[in-house]
Coordinates of C-alpha atoms in Angstrom, one line a residue:
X1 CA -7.9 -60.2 255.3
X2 CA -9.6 -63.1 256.0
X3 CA -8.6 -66.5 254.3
X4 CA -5.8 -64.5 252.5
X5 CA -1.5 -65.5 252.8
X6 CA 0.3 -62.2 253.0
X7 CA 4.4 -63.0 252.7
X8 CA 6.8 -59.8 253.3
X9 CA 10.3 -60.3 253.1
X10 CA 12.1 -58.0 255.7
X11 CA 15.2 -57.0 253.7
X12 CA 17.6 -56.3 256.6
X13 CA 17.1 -59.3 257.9
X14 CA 17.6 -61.1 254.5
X15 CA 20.7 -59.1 254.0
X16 CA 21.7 -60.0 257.0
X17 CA 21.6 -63.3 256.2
X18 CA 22.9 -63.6 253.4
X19 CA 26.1 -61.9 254.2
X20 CA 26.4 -64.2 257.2
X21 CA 25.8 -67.1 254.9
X22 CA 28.4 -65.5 252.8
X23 CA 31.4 -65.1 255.3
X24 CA 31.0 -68.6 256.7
X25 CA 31.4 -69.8 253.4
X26 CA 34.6 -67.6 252.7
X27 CA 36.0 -69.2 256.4
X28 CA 34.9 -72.7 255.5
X29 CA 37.5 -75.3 255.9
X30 CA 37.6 -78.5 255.3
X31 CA 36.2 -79.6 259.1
X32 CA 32.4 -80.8 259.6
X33 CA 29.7 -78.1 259.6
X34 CA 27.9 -77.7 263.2
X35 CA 24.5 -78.1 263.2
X36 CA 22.4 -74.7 263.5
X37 CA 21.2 -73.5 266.6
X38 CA 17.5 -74.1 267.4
X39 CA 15.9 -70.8 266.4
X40 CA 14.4 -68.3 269.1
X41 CA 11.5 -66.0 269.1
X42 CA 9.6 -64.0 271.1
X43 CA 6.9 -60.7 270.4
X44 CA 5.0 -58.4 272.2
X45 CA 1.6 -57.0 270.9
X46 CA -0.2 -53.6 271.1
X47 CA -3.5 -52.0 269.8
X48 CA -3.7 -49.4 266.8
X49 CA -6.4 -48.0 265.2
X50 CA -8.6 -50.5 263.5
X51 CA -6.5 -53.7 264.4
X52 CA -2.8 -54.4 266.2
X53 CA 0.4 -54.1 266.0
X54 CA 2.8 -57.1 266.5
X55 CA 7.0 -56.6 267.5
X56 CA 9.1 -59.1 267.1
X57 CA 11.7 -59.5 269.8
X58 CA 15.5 -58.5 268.5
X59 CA 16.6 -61.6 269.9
X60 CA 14.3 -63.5 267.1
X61 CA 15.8 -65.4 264.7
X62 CA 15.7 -64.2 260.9
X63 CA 13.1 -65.4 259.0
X64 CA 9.7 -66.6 258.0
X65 CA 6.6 -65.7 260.6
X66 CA 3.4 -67.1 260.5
X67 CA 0.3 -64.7 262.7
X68 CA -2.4 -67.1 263.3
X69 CA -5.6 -64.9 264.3
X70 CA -8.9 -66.9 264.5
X71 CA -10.8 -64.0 263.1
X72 CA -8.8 -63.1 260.7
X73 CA -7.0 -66.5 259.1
X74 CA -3.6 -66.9 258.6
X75 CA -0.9 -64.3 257.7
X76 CA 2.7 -64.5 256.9
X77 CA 5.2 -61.8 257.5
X78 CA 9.2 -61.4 258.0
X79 CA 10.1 -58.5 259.7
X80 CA 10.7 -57.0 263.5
X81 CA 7.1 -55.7 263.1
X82 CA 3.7 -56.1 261.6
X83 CA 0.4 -54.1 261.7
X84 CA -2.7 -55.7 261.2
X85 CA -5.5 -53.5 260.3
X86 CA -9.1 -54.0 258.7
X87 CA -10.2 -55.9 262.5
X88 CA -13.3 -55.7 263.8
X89 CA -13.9 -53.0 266.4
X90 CA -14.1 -53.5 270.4
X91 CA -13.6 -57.6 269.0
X92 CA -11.5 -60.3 270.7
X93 CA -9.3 -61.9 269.0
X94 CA -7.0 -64.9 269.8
X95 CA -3.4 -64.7 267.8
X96 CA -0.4 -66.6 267.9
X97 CA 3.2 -66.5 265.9
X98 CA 5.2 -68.8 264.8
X99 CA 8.4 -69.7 262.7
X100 CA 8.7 -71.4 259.9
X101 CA 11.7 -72.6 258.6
X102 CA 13.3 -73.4 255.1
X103 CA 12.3 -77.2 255.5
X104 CA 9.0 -75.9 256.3
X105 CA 8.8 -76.8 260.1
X106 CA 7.2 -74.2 262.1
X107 CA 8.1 -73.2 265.7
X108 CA 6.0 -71.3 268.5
X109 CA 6.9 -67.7 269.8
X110 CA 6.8 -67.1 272.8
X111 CA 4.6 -64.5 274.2
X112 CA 1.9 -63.7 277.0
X113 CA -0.6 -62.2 274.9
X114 CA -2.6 -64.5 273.2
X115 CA -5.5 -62.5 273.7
X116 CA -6.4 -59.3 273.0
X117 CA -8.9 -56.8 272.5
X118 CA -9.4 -54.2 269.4
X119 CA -10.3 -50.7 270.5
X120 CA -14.0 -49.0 270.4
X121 CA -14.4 -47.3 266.7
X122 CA -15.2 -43.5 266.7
X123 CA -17.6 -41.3 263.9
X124 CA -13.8 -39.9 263.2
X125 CA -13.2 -43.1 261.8
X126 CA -16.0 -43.4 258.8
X127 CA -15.5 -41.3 255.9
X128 CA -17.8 -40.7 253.1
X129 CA -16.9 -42.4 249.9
X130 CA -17.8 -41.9 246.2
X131 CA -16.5 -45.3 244.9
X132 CA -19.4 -46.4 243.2
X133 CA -22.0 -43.6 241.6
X134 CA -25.5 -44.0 242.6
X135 CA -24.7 -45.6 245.9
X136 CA -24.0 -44.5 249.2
X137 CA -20.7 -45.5 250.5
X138 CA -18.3 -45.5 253.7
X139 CA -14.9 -45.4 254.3
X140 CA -12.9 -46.8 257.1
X141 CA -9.5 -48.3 258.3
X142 CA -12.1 -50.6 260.1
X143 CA -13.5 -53.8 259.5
X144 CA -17.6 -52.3 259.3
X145 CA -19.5 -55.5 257.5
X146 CA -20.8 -56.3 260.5
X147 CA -21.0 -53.1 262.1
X148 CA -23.4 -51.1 259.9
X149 CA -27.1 -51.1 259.5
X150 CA -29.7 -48.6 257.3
X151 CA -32.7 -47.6 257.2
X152 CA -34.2 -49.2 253.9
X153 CA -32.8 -52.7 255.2
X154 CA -30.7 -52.6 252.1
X155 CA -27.4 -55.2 252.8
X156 CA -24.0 -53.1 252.1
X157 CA -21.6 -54.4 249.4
X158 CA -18.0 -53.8 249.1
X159 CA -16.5 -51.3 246.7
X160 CA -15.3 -53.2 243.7
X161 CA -12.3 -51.1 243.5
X162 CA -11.3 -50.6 247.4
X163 CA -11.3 -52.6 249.9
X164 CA -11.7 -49.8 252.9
X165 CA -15.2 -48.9 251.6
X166 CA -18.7 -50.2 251.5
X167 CA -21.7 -49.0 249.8
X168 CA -25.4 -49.0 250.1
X169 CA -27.9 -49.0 247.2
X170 CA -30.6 -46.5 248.0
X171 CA -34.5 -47.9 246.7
X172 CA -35.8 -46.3 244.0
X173 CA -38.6 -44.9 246.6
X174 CA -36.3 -43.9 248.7
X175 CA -35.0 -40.7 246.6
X176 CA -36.2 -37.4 247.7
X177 CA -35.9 -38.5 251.4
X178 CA -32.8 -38.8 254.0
X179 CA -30.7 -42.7 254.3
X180 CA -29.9 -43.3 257.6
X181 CA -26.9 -45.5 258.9
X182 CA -26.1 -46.9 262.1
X183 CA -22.5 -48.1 263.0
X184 CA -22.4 -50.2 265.9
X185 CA -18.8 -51.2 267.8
X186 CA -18.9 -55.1 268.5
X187 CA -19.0 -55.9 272.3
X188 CA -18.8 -51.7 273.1
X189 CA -22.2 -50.2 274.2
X190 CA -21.6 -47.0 271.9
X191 CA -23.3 -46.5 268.6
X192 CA -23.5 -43.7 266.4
X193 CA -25.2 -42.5 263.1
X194 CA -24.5 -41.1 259.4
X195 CA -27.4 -39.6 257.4
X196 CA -27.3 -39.1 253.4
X197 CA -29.8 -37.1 251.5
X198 CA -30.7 -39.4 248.3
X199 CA -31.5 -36.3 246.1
X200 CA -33.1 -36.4 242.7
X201 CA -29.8 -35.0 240.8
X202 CA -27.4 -38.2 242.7
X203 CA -29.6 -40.7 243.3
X204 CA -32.6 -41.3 240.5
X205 CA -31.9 -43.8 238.2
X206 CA -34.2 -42.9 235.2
X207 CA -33.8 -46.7 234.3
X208 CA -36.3 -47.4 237.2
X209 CA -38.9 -45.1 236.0
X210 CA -41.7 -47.2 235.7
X211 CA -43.5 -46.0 232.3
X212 CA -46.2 -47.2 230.5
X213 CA -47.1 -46.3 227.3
X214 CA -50.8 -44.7 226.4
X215 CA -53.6 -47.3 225.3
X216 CA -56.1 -44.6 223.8
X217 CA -56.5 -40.8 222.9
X218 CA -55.7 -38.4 224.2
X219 CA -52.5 -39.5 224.6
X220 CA -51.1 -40.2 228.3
X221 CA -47.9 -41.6 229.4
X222 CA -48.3 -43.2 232.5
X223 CA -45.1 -42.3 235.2
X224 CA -44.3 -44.1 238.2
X225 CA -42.0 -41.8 240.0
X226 CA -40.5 -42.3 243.6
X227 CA -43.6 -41.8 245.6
X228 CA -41.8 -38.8 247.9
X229 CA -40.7 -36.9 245.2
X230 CA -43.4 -34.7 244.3
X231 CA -42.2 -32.0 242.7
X232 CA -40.8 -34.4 239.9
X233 CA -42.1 -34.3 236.5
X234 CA -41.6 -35.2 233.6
X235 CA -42.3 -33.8 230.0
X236 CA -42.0 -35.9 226.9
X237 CA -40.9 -35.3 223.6
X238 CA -41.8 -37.8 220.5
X239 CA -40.3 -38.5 217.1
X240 CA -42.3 -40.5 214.5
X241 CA -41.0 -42.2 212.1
X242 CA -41.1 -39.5 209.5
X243 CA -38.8 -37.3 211.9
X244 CA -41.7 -35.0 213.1
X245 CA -41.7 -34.3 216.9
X246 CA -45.0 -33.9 218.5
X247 CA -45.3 -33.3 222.8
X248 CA -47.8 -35.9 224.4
X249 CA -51.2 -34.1 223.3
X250 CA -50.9 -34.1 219.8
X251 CA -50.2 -38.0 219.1
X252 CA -51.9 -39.8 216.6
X253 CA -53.0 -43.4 216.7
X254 CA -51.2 -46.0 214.8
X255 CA -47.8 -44.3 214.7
X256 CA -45.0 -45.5 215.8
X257 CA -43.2 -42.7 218.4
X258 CA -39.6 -42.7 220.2
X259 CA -40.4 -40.6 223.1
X260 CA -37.8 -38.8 225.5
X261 CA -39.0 -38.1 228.8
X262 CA -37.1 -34.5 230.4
X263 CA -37.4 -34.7 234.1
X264 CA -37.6 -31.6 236.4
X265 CA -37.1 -31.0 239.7
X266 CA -39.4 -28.4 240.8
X267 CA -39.7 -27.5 237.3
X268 CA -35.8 -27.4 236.5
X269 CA -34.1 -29.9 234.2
X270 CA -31.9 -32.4 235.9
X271 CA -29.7 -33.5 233.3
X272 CA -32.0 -37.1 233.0
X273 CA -34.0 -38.3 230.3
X274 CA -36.0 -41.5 230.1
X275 CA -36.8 -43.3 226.5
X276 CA -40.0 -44.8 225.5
X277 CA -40.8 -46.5 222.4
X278 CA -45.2 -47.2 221.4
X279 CA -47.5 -47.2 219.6
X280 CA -51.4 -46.6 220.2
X281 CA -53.9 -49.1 218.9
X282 CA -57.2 -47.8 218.9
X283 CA -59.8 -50.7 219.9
X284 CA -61.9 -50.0 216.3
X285 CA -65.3 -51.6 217.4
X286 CA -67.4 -52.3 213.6
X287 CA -71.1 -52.9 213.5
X288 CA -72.4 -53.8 210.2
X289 CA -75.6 -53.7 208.5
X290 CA -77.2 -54.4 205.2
X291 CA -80.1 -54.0 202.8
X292 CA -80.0 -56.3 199.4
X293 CA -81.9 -56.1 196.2
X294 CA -82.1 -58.5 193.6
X295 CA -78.7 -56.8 192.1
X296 CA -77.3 -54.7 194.8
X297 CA -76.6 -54.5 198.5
X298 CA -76.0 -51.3 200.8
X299 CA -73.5 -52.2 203.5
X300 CA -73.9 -49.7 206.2
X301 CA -71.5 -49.7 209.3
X302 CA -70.9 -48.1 212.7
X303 CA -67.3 -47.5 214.3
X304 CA -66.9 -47.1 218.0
X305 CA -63.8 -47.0 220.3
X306 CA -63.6 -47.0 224.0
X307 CA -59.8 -46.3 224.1
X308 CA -60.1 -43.6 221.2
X309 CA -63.5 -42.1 222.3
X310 CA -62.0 -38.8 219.8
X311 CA -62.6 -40.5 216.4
X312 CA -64.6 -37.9 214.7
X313 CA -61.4 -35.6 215.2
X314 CA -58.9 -38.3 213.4
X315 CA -59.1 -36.8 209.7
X316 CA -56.2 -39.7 208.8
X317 CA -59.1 -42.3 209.4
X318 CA -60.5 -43.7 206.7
X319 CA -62.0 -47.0 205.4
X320 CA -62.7 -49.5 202.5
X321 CA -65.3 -51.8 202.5
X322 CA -65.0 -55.4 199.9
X323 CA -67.1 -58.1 198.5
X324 CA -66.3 -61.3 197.5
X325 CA -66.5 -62.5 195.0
X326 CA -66.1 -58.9 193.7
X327 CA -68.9 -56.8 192.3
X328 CA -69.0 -55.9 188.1
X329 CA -69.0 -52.6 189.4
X330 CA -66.8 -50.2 191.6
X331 CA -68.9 -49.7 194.7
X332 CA -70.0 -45.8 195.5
X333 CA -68.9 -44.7 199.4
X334 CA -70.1 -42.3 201.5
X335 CA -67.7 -42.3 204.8
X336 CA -67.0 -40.8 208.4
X337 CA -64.7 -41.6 211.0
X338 CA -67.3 -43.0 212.7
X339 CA -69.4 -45.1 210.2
X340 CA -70.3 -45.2 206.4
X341 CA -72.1 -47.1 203.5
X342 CA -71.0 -48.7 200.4
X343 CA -73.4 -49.9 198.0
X344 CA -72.6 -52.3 195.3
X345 CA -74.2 -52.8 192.1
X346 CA -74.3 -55.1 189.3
X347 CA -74.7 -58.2 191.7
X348 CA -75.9 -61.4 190.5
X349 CA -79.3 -62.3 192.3
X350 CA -80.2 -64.6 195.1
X351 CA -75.9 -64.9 195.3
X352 CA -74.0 -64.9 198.7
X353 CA -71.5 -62.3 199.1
X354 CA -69.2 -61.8 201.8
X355 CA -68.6 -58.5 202.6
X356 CA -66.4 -56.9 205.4
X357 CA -64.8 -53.3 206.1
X358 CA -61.1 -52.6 206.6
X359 CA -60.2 -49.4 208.5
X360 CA -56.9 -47.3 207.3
X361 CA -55.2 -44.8 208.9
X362 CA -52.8 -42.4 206.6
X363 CA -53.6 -44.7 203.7
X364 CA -52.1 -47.6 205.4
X365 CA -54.1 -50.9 206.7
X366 CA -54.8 -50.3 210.9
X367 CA -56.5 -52.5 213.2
X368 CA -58.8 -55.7 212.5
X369 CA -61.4 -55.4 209.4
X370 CA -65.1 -55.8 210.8
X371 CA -66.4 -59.2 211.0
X372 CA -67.3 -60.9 207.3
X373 CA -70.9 -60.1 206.9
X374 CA -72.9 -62.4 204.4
X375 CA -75.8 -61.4 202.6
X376 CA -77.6 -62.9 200.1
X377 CA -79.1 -60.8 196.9
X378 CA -83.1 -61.2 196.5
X379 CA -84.6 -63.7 194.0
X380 CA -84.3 -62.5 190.6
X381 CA -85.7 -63.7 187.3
X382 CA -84.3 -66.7 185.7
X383 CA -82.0 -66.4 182.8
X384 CA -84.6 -67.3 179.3
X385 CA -84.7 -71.4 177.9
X386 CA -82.1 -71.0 174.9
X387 CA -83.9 -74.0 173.0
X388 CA -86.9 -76.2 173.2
X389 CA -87.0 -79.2 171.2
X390 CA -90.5 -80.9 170.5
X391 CA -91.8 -84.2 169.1
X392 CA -94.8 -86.6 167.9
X393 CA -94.6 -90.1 169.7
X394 CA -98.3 -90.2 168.4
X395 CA -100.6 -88.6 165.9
X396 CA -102.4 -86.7 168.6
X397 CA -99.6 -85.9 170.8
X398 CA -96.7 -83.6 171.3
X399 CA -93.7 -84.1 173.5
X400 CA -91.5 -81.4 174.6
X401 CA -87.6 -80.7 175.8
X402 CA -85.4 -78.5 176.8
X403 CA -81.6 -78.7 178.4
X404 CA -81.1 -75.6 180.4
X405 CA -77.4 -74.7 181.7
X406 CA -78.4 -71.2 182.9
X407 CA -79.3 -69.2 186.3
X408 CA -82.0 -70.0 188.3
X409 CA -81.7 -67.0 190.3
X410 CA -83.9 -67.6 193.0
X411 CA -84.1 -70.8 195.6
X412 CA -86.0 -73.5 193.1
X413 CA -85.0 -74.9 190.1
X414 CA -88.8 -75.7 188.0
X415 CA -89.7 -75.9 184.5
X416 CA -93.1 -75.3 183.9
X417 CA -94.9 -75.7 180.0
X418 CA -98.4 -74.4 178.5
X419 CA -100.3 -74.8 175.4
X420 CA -102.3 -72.6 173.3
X421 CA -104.7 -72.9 170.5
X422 CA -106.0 -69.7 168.8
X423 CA -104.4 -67.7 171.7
X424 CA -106.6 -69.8 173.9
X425 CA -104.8 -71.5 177.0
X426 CA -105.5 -75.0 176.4
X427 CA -103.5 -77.0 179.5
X428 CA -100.7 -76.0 181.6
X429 CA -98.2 -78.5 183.4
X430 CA -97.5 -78.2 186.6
X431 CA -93.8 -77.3 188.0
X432 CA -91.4 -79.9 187.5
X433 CA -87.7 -80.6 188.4
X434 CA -86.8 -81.9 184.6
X435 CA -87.8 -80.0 181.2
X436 CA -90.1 -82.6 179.7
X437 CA -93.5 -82.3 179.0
X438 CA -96.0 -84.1 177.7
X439 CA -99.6 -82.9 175.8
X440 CA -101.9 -85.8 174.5
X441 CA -105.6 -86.3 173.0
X442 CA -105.1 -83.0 171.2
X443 CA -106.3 -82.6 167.6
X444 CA -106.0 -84.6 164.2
X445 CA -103.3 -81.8 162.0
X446 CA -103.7 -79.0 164.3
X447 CA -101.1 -76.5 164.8
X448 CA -100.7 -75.3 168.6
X449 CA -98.5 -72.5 170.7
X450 CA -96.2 -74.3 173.4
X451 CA -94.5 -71.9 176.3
X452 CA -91.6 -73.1 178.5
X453 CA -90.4 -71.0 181.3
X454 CA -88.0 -71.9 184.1
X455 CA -89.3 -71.0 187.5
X456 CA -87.2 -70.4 190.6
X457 CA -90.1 -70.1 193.3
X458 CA -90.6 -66.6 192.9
X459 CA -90.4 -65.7 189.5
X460 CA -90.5 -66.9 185.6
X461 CA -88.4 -66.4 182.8
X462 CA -88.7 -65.3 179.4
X463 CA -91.5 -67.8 178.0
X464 CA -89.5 -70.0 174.9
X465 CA -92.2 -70.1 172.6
X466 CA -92.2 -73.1 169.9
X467 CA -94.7 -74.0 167.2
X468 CA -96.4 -77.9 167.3
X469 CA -98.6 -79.3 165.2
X470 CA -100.5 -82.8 165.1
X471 CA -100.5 -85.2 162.2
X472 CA -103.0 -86.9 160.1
X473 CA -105.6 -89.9 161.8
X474 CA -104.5 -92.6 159.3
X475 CA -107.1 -95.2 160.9
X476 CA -109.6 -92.6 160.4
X477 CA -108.6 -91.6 157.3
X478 CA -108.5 -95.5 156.1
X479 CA -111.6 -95.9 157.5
X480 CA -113.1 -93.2 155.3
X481 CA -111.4 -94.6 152.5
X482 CA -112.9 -97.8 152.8
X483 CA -116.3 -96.3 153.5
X484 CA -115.8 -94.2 150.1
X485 CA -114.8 -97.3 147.7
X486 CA -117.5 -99.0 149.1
X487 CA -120.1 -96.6 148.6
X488 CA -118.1 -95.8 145.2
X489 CA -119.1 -99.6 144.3
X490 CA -122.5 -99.5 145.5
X491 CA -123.2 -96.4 143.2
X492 CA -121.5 -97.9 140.4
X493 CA -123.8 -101.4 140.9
X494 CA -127.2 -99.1 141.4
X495 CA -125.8 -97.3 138.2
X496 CA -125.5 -100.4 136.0
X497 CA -128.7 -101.6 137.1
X498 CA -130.3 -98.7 136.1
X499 CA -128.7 -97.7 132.9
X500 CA -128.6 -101.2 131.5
X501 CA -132.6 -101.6 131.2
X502 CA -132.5 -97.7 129.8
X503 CA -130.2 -98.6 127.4
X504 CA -131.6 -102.1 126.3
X505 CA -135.2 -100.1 125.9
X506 CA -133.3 -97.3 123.8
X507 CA -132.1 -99.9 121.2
X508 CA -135.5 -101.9 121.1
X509 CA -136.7 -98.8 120.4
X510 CA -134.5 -97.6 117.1
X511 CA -134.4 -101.1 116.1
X512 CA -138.0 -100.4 115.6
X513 CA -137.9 -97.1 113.9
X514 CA -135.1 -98.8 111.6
X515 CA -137.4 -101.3 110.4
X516 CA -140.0 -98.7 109.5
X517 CA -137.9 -96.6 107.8
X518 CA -136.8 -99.1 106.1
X519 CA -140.5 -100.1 105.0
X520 CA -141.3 -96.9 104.2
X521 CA -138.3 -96.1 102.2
X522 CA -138.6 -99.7 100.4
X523 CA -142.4 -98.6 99.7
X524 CA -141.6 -95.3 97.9
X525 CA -138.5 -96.8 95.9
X526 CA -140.8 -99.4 94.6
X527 CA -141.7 -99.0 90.4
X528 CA -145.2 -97.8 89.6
X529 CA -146.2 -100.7 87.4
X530 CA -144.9 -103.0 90.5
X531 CA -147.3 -101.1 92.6
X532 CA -150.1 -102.0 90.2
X533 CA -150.0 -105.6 90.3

């Protein structure tokens, strides 16, 4: 073949040889060797089947012979005669011998045929070949590279285990129909052709099978098989992972199958099967809505699919719907396949929750959860003032506090304070962002009602109701005092003015009655004879 050596020892000749070499060395003297003869060759050539056949004369010398053919390469041979085959048919081919020596020196042959011609191949000559399965191949003596052309414009390759054959891959569209070949003989007019049927059973490769695996419900496996073929199906058979086998129509979403396809040819199995591994992911489309109190929200949602337009016939789908932060109180469901509601007590008011809905299919997580949904709880009332303090910078007013750590519950955060006397609003502050108030020019030691409520905008607490009272005027009081010793003295004064003329007149007055007393008693005590003189 081309570019290859090819040495055969002809073993006559070397015999030969070697018992000449043998008896000249048991007749060796001790004279001078003569120098060998030059060496002589000569051949003749003649066509064969599928290449030529080249006789050395018998007057050659023994040895080493080199065939030089330009199509072919270089060849070497010892031997009367040599066939070379594998040639291109109805080819010309330009070949020369020559000898080559021990030293390595090669000599020309002589010969008038340095040209010739190989003969014109024949159908006879190509045989059908099996040497590689799935492929169409022929067999020949000849050399058919060049000489061979097909139908689907598919190049032929050589057999990997013989070099007499060639084979053609058929196209994967080209099973179900007829491979024609044409053989063509070099420089010769004369062509001729080989058709193959590329049948199902021989030629499909289920490896080609285009499949692709279902994207909704119902279920579909999508086959691409060679387009002439149309009696070929192909019928599936699927395995989850539980071991259960379902055919095509009764696959679920979200389950992972291992499906064997079972083609037929006009209904009859063919001894192929094809493997497809999927799953189908329903496109879950959720739609949320809500409706919030002050302590509870209804989330209400809608579940579409344009893939899986079956859902209300998927008992295996389910959902659970989630808050955050989490509600005091397990939320009540109501759910479909296709939609639901959850509603969701014991929320805090005017709070943001984030809520979204996570579908499930056999109890296990499927798909995307909606998008988070954020709803805010109504305004609620605030939580109630734990403690109000309260204080007198001044006799006649009242100042009042409070430090308030609790919930607003609504969108402002406002104090607001009134005051009652008797039940009787007296004054009411307006709303303020800090609890401290301030109630002056009320009453001298007056006891009052104070109310503190926080206010959020929309509603009021609890009122914190405190008791204040007012202290004593001490400038007034003073005053009075002052006013009171004063008229105290005055009184005393007008007293002493009055009583100290009444009293001096009273005394005159007994003094006077003393001293006739006196006389009269003095006048009665006196003797009789004293009254006489």
């Amino acid at each position: 073949m081309a570019g290859v050596k090819i040495l055969l020892l002809w073993a006559g000749i070397i015999v030969m040889a070697n018992c000449q070499s043998t008896a000249d060395s048991g007749s060796t003297t001790n004279t001078n060797k003569q120098a060998p003869p030059p060496p002589q060759c000569s051949y003749n050539v003649t066509t064969i089947v599928s290449g030529f056949r080249i006789d050395m004369m018998t007057s050659s010398t023994p040895g080493n012979y080199i065939i030089i053919i330009t199509d072919k390469g270089r060849n070497e041979f010892s031997g009367t005669s040599y066939e070379i085959k594998q040639l291109k048919p109805c080819t010309e081919y330009e070949l020369s011998v020559a000898y080559r020596d021990n030293a390595g020196n090669e000599t020309l042959c002589n010969s008038t045929q340095s040209k010739m011609n190989t003969t014109e191949m024949n159908e006879t000559d190509i045989k059908e070949g099996s040497c590689m399965h799935g492929y169409v191949c022929y067999q020949s003596d000849w050399d058919i590279s060049s000489s061979l052309s097909t139908s689907n414009n598919i190049p032929a390759q050589p057999c990997k285990s013989s070099n007499t054959e060639l084979c053609i891959k058929p196209d994967y569209n080209d099973t179900c129909t007829d491979l024609t070949t044409t053989f063509t003989s070099g420089d010769c007019a004369n062509t001729f052709s080989l058709t193959k049927s590329i049948t199902v059973a021989d030629f499909l490769d289920p490896n080609k099978i285009i499949q692709k695996p279902p994207t909704g419900l119902p279920a579909k496996i999508e086959r691409e098989l060679p387009e002439r073929c149309t009696n070929l199906t192909v019928v599936y058979t699927c395995q989850d992972e539980l071991g259960d086998i379902k055919n095509e129509s009764e696959l679920e979403p979200f389950t992972h199958y291992n499906c064997t396809g079972h083609i037929k040819n006009n209904n009859v199995p063919i001894n192929r099967t094809t493997d497809i591994e999927f799953m189908i992911d329903c496109d879950l489309t959720i739609t949320t809505e809500s409706n919030a109190t002050m302590t509870s929200i209804d989330l209400t949602w809608t579940t579409t699919s344009q893939d899986c337009p079956v859902l209300p016939g998927l008992p295996k789908l389910s959902y659970d719907c989630s808050c955050v932060p989490p509600s005091k109180h397990t939320p009540s469901a109501d759910k479909s396949q296709t939609g639901g509601m959850c509603h969701f007590p014991g929320l805090d008011p005017f709070t943001m929750y984030k809520f979204k809905v996570q579908p499930k299919y056999n109890y296990e997580e499927v798909a995307s959860p909606s998008p988070v949904t954020e709803v805010r709880t109504k305004a609620g009332k605030p939580e109630d003032i734990p403690h109000v303090e309260w204080s007198n910078p001044e006799h006649n007013v009242v100042r009042v506090s409070c430090t308030y750590g609790k919930r607003f519950n609504g969108p402002k955060k406002e104090y607001i304070a009134r005051l009652y006397y008797n039940g009787d609003l007296q004054g009411e502050k307006p709303p303020v962002k800090h609890c401290k108030f301030e109630f002056k020019d009320l009453s001298y030691l007056t006891e009052y009602k104070v109310e503190v409520f926080a206010f959020n905008g929309e509603h009021y607490s609890n009122p914190k109701i405190i008791t204040v009272t007012t202290s004593y005027n001490i400038k007034a009081l003073i005053a009075r005092l002052v006013v009171f010793i004063i008229a105290s003295v005055a009184l005393v004064v007008v007293v002493y003015k009055i009583y100290i003329p009444w009293h001096k007149k009273s005394r005159n007055d007994a003094n006077d009655d003393m001293v006739l007393e006196q006389s009269k008693e003095d006048y009665v005590n006196v003797p009789q004879y004293e009254q006489h003189c």
